[in-house]
Coordinates of C-alpha atoms in Angstrom, one line a residue:
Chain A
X1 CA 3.9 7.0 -31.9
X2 CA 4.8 6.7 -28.5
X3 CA 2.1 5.9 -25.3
X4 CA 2.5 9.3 -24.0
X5 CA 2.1 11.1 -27.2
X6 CA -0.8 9.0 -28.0
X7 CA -2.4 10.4 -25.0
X8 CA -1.9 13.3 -25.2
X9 CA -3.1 13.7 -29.0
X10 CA -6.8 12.9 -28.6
X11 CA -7.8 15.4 -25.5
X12 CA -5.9 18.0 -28.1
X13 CA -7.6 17.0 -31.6
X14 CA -11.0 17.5 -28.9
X15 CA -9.8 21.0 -27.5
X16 CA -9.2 21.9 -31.0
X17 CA -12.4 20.5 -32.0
X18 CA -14.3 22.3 -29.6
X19 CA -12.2 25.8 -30.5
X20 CA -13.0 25.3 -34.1
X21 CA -16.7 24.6 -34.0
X22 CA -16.8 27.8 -31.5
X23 CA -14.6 30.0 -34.3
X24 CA -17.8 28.9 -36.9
X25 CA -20.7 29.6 -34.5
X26 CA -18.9 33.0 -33.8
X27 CA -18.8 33.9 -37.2
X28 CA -21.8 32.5 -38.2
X29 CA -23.5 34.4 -35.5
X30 CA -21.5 37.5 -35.9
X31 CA -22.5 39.0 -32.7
X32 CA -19.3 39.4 -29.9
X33 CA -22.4 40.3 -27.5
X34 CA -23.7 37.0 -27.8
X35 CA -20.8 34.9 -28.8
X36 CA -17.4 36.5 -29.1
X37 CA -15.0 34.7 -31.3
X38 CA -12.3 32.5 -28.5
X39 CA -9.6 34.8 -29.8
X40 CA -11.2 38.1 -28.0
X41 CA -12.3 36.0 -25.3
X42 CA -8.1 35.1 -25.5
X43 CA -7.4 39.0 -25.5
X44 CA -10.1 39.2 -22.3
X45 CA -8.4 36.7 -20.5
X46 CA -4.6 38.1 -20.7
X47 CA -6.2 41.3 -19.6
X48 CA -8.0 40.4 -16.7
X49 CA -5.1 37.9 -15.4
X50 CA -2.7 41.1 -15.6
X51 CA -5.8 43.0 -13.5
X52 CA -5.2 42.7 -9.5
X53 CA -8.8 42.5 -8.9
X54 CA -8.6 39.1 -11.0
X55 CA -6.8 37.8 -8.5
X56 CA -8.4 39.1 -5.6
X57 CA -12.1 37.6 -6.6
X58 CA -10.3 34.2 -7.4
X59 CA -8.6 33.9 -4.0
X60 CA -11.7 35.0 -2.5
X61 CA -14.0 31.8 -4.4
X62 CA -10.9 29.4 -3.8
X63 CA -11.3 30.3 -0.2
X64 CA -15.5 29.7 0.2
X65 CA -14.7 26.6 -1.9
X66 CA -12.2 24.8 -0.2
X67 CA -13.9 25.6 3.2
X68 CA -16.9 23.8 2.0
X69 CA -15.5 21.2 0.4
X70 CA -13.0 20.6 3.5
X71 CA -16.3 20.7 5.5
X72 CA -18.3 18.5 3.4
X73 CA -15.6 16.3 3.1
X74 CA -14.4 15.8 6.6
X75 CA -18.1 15.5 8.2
X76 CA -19.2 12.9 5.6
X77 CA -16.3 11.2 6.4
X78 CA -16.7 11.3 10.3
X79 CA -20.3 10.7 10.1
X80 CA -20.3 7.6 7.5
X81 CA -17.8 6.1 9.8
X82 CA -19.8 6.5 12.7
X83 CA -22.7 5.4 10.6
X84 CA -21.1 1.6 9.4
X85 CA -20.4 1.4 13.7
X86 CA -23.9 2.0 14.6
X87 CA -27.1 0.9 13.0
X88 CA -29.2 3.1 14.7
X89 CA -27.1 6.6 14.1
X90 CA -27.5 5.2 10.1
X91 CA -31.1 4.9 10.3
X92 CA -30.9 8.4 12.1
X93 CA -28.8 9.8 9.2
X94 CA -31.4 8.4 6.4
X95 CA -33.9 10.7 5.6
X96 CA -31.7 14.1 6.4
X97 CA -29.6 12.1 3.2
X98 CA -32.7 11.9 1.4
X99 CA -34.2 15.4 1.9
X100 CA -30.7 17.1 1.3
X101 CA -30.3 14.8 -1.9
X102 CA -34.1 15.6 -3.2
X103 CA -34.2 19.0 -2.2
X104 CA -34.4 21.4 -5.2
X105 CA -31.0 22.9 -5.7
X106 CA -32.5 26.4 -6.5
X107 CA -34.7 26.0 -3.0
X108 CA -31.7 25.3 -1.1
X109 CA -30.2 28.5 -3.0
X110 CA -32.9 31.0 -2.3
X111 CA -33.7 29.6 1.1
X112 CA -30.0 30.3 2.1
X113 CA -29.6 33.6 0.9
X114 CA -32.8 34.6 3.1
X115 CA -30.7 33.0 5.9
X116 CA -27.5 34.2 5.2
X117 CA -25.2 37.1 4.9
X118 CA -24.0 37.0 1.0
X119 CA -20.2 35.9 2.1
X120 CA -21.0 32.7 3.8
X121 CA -24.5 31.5 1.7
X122 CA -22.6 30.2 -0.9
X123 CA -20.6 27.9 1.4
X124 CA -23.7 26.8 3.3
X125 CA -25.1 25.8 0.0
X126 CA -22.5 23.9 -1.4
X127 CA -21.7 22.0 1.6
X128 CA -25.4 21.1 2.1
X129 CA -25.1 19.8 -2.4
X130 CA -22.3 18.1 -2.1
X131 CA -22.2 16.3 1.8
X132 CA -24.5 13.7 0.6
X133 CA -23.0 12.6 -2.0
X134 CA -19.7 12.4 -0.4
X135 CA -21.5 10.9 2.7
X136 CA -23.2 8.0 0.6
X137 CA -20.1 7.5 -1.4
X138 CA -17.9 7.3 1.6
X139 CA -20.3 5.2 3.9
X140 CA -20.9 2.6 0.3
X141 CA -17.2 2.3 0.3
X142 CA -16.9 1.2 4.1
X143 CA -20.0 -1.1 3.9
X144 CA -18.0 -2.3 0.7
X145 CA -14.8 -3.4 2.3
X146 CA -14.1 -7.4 1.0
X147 CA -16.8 -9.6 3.9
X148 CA -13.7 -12.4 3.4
X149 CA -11.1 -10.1 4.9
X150 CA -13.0 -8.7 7.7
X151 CA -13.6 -12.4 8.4
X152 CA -10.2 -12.8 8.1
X153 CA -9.3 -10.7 10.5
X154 CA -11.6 -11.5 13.1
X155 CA -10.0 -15.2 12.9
X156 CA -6.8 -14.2 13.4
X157 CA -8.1 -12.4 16.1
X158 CA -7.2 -8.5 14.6
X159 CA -6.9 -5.9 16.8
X160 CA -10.0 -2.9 15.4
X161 CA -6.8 -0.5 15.6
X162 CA -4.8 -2.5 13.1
X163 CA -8.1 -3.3 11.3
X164 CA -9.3 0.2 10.9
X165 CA -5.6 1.5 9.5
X166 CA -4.4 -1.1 8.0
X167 CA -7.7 -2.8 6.3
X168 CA -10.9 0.0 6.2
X169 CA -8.6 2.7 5.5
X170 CA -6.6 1.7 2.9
X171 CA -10.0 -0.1 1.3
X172 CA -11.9 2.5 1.1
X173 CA -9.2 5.3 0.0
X174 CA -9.7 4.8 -3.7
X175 CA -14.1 5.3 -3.5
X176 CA -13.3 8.5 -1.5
X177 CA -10.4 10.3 -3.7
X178 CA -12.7 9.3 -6.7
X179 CA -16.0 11.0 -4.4
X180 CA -13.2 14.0 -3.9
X181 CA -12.6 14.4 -7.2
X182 CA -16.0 14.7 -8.5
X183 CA -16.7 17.1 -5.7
X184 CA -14.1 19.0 -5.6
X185 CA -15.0 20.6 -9.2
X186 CA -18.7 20.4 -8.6
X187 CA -18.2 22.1 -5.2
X188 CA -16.2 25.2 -7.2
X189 CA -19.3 25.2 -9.8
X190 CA -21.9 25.6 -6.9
X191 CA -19.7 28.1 -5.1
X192 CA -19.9 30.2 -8.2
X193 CA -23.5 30.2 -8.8
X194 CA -24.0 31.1 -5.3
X195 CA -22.3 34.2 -5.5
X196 CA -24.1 35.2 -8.9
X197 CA -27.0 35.1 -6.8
X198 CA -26.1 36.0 -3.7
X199 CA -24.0 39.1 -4.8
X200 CA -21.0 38.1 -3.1
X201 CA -17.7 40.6 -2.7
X202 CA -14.5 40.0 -4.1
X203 CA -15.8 36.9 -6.2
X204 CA -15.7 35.3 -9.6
X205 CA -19.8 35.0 -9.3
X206 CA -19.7 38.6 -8.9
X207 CA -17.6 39.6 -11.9
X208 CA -19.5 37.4 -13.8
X209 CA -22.8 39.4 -12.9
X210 CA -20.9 42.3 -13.6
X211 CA -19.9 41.4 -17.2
X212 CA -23.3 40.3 -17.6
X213 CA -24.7 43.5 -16.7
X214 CA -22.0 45.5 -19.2
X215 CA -22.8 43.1 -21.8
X216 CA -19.6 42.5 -21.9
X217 CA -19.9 38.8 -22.9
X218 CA -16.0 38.3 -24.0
X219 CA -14.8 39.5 -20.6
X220 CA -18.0 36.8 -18.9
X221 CA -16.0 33.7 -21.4
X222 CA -12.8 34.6 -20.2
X223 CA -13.8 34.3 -16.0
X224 CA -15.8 31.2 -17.4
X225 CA -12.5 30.1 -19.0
X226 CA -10.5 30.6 -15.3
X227 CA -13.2 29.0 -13.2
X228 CA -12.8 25.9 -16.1
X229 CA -8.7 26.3 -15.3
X230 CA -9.3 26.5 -11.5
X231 CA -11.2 23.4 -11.5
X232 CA -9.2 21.4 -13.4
X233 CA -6.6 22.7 -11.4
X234 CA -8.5 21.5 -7.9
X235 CA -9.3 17.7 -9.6
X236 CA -5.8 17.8 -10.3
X237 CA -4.5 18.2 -6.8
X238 CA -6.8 15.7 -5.8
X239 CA -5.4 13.4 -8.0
X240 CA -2.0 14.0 -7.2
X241 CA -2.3 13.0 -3.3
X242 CA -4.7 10.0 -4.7
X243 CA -1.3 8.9 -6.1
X244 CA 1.0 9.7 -3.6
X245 CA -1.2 8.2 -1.1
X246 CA -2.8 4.7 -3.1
X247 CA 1.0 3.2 -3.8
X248 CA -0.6 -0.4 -4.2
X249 CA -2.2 0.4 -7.7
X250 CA 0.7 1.9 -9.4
Chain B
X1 CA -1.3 -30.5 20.4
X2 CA -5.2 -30.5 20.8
X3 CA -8.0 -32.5 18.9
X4 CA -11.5 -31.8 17.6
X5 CA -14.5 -33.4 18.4
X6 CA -17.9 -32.9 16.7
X7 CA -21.0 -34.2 18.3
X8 CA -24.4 -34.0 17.1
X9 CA -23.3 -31.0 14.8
X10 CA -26.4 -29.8 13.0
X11 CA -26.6 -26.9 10.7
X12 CA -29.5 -25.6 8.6
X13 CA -29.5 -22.8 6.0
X14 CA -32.7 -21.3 5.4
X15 CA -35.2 -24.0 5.4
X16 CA -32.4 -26.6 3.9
X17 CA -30.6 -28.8 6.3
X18 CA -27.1 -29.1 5.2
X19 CA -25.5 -31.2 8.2
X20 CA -27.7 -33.6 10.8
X21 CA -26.3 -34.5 13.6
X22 CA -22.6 -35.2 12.7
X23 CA -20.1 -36.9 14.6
X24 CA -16.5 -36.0 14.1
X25 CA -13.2 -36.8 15.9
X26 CA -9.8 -34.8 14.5
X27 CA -6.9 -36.2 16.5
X28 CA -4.5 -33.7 17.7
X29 CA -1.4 -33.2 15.6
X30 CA -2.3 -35.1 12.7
X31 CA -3.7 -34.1 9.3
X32 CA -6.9 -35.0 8.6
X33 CA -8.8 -34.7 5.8
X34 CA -12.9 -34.3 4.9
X35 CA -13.5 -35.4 1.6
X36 CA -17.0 -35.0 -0.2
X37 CA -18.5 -33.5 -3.3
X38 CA -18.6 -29.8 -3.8
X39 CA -21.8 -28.6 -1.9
X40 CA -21.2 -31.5 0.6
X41 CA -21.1 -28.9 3.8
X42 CA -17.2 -29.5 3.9
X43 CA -16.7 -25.8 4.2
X44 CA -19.6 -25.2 6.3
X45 CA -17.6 -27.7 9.0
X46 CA -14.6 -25.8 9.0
X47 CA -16.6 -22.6 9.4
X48 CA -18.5 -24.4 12.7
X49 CA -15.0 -25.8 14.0
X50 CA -13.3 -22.4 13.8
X51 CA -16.9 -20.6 15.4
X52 CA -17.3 -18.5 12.3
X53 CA -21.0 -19.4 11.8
X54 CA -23.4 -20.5 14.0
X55 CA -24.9 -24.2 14.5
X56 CA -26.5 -27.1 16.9
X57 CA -24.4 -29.7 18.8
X58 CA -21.2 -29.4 20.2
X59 CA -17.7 -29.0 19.0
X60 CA -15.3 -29.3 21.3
X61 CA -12.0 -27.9 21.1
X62 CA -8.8 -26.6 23.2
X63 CA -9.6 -22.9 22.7
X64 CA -6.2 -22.1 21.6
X65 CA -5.8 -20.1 18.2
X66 CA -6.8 -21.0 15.1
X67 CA -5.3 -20.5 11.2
X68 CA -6.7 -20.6 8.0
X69 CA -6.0 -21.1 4.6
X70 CA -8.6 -20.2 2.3
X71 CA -9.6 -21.1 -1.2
X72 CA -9.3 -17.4 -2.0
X73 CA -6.2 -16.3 -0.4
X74 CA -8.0 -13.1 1.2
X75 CA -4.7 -11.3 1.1
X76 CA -4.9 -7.6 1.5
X77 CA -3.8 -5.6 -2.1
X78 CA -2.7 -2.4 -0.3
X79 CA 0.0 -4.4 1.5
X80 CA 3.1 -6.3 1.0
X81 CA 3.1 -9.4 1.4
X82 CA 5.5 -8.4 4.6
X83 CA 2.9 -6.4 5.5
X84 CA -0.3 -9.2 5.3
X85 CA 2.0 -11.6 7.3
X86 CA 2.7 -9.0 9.8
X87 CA -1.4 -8.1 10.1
X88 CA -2.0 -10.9 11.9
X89 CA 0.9 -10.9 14.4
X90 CA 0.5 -7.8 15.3
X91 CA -1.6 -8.6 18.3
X92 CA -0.1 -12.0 19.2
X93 CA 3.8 -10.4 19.1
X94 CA 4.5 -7.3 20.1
X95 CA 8.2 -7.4 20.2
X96 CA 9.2 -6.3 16.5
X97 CA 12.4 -7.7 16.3
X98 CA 11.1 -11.3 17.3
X99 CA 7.6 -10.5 14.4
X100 CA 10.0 -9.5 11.7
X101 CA 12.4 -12.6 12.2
X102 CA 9.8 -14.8 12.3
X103 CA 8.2 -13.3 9.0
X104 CA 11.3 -13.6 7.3
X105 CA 12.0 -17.0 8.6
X106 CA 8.3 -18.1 6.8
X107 CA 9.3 -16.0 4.0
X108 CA 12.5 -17.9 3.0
X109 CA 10.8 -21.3 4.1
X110 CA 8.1 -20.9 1.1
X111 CA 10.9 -19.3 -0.9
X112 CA 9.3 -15.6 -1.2
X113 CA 12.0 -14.0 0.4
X114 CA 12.5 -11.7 -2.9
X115 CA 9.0 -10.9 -2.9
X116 CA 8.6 -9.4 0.1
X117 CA 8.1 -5.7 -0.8
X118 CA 5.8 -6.7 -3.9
X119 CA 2.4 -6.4 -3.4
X120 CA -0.2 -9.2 -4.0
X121 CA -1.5 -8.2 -7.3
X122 CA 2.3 -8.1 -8.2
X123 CA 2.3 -12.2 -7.5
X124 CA 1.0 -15.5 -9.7
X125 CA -1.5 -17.2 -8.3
X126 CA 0.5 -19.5 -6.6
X127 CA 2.8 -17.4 -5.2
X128 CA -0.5 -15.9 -3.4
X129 CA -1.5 -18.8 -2.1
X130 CA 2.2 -19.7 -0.2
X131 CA 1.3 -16.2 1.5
X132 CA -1.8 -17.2 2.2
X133 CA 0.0 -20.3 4.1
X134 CA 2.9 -18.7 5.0
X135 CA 0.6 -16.0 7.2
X136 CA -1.3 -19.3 8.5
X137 CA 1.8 -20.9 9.7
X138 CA 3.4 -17.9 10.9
X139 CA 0.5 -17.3 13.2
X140 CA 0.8 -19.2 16.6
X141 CA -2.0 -21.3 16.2
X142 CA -2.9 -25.0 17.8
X143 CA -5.4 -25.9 14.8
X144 CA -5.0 -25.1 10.9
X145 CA -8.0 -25.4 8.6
X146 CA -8.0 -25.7 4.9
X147 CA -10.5 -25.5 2.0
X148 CA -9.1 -26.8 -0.7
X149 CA -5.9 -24.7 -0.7
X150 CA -4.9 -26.7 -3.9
X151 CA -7.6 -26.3 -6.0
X152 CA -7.3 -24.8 -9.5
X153 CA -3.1 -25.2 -9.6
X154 CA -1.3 -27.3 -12.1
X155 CA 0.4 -30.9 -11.3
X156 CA 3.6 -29.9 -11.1
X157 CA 2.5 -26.2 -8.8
X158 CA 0.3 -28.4 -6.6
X159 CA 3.6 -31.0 -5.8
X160 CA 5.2 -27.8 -5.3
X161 CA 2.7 -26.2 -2.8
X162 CA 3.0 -29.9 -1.3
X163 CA 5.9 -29.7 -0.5
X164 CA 6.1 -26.5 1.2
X165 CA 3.4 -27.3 3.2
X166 CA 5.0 -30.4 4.9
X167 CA 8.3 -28.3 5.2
X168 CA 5.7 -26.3 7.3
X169 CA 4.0 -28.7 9.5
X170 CA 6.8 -30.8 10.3
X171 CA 8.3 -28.2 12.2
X172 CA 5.6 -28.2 14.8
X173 CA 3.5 -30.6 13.6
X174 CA -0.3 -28.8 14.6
X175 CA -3.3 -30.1 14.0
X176 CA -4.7 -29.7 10.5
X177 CA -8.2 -30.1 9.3
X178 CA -9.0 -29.8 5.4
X179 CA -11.4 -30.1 3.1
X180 CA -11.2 -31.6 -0.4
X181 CA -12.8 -33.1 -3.6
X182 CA -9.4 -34.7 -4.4
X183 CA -9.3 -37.9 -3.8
X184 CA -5.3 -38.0 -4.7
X185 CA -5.1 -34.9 -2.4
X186 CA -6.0 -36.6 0.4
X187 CA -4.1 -39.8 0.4
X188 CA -1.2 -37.9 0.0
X189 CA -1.4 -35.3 2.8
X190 CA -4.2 -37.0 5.0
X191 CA -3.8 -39.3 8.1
X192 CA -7.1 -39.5 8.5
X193 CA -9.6 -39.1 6.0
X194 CA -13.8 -38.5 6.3
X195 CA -15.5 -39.2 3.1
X196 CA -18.6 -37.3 3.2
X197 CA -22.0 -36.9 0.7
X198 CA -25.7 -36.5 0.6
X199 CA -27.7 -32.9 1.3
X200 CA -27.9 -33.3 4.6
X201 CA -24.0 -35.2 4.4
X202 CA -23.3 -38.0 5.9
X203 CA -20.1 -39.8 6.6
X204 CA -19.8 -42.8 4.0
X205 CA -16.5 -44.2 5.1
X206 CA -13.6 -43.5 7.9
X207 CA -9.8 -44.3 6.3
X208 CA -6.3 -44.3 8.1
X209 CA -2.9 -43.9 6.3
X210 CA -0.4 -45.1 8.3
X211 CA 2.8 -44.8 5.7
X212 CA 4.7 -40.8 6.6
X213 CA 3.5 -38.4 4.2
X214 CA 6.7 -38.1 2.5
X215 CA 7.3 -41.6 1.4
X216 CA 4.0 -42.2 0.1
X217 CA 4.1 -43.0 -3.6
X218 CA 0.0 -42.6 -5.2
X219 CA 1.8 -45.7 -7.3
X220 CA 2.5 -47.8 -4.9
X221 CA 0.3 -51.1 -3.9
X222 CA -1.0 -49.8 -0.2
X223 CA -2.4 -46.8 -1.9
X224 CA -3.8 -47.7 -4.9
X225 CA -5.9 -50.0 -2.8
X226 CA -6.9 -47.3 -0.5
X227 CA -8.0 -45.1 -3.3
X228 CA -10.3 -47.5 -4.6
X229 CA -11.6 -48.2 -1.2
X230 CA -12.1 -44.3 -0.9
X231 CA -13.4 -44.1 -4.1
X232 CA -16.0 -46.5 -3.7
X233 CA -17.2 -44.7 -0.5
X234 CA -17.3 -41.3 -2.6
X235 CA -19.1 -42.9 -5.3
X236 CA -21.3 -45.9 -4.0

């Protein structure tokens, strides 16, 4: 068997796994209310992708979540730079990492939607979930950069230009795609729940409340089924420029 | 090319005094050696001669750059090893022409012309640690230190490295400091050697080779006497 068949056969031997033992809990429940079988959920799905409105509520979450990510993202990154220059900004930073880390999710949920019109909550809450841990993660990775190199470069008198590009960046690119890629998915996840609650228009949250409320549980699998796809699809991006970008560890 | 004087160099880490008033003179453009036990302070010497740690006393030096070859290479994975020479002269040469001919000069000098593009991890060991020296001689430095740049490679890599690293010097001839537990190491490289021991260390024993390092054969009579001589300073 060759290396790429070989890894490709167990993640399919586990999807089928996981079909299979969902098949027997279907029938053994034999209730399509509470657990349809995965081939109506199947049927669900090819209807709803042929649907316009499908579309139009996934465009609509893929927008909220990529602005929050790309918000998260880029302030944990500018502020966990700024942090590793100045000691005092860090100690500053400390316990806003702490409360937004320890905060309840479900506070930061409700407290939002009091705050909040329903379109732009579930940004706010997913930015304020995942910017710590992209923060920490990024700001780790910098304080992580090899001591020998940095003292290195400051004996061969290194300019902080050619230091930062050509040393901190590259050093700490691998800790921040691997931060991306867990956030990127989570990120999608919180978006999602947000709009369940929130009642957000023109969003997979909200056809999932819908489906919900029309006990329609085959048509709630399948938009479960497209948020799985869209955030597989997300990691999967991130990936992709991880390995465009990190050359070094081909 | 400038020399190195230590006077009074003390150095103390945590309560534990490592070095008590040490007196050290490295003439200018001549190799010379400190050789000790491990945990002898030899490192901690090169780290106060090049101003990397702090310390009482007074070293005096030139104040022109200075180049080092570590024990662990410290090469940088996400470049080429094109790219870790031309790190450090990008401050000290601006014109690119004049950086990339003396990088490849270097490069074909410790025969890694064909490994230019390849990154570190891509490299043995020893090919590593000719970048390593290749980026300390490429840099325009008046003083070169060295801690133990031959440690953990076989005889026949070591004469190798050796080798190289005179092709090196003798084309400008700077002055070299390094450290070593290698008694053979020294006598073959070394004009001037320190023997050092004891927590805090103290010098045991001051030794000249006079032959040029090239001819020197560990073999012959001169040497073999010396290296008993040395010995019994290391070990007495």
């Amino acid at each position: 068997m060759s290396g790429a068949a070989k890894n490709l056969i167990y993640p399919i031997l586990g999807a089928a796994a996981f079909i299979l033992l969902w098949l027997i809990a279907a029938a053994a429940i034999g209730a399509e209310i509470i657990l349809p079988a995965p081939d109506r959920a199947a049927v669900a799905l090819f209807e709803l992708l042929k649907s316009g409105a499908f579309w139009v509520d996934l465009a609509g979450t893929l927008d909220r979540s990529l602005k929050s990510f790309f918000l998260s993202f880029l302030l944990a990154l500018a502020l966990a730079a700024a942090s590793a220059l100045s000691r005092p900004l860090r100690r500053f930073l400390s316990p806003w990492i702490v409360i937004l880390r320890s905060v309840p999710t479900i506070s930061v949920i409700l407290i939002s939607l009091l705050w909040l019109k329903s379109s732009l909550a579930p940004i706010f809450i997913a930015f304020l979930i995942t910017f710590p841990n992209m923060y920490s993660a990024i700001y780790g990775a910098i304080e992580g950069v090899d001591p020998g190199l940095v003292e290195m470069s400051r004996l061969y008198k290194v300019r902080r230009r050619d230091m930062v590009t050509r040393l901190y960046i590259p050093s700490i690119l691998p800790a921040v795609f691997t931060s991306a890629r867990s956030n990127i998915s989570l990120n999608l996840k919180i978006i999602i729940a947000s709009e369940v609650l929130a009642q957000t228009r023109e969003s997979v949250g909200m056809a999932m409340q819908l489906s919900k409320i029309y006990l329609d549980t085959p048509m709630l699998m399948a938009w479960t089924a497209a948020a799985i796809v869209l955030a597989a699809l997300l990691e999967l991006a991130v990936e992709g420029v991880k390995r465009a970008v990190i050359r070094w560890k081909a | 090319m400038e020399g190195v004087t230590l006077k009074g160099v003390s150095k103390s880490y945590g309560g534990l005094s490592v070095l008590q008033g040490l007196d050290m003179e490295f003439e200018g453009g001549r190799i010379s050696c400190i050789l000790g036990p491990s945990g002898a302070g030899k490192t901690t010497i090169l780290n106060i001669i090049c101003g990397m740690t702090d310390y009482l006393g007074t070293v005096s030096r030139g104040g022109g750059a200075v180049s080092y070859i570590y024990q662990d290479e410290r090469l940088i994975e996400s470049l080429t090893v094109y790219g870790n020479l031309e790190y450090v002269l990008l401050a000290v040469e601006k014109d690119g022409q004049k950086r990339r001919q003396a990088i490849e000069h270097i490069l074909e000098t410790v025969e890694l012309s064909q490994k230019s593009n390849s990154y570190p991890r891509q490299l043995s060991g020893g090919m590593r640690q000719r970048v390593s020296m290749a980026r300390a001689f490429v840099y325009p430095s008046a003083l070169l230190l060295m801690d133990e740049p031959f440690r953990s490679l076989d005889i026949a890599l070591k004469k190798r490295m050796t080798e190289a690293f005179l092709k090196l010097w003798e084309a400008d001839r700077r002055t070299v400091i390094f450290v070593t537990h290698d008694i053979d190491e020294a006598l073959l490289l070394s004009d001037a050697i320190y023997v050092i021991k004891g927590v805090p260390a103290k010098i045991c024993g001051r030794f000249e080779v006079s032959e040029p390092q090239r001819e020197r054969d560990l073999a012959s009579d001169g040497l073999l006497r010396l290296r008993k001589q040395v010995y019994r300073a290391l070990t007495e």
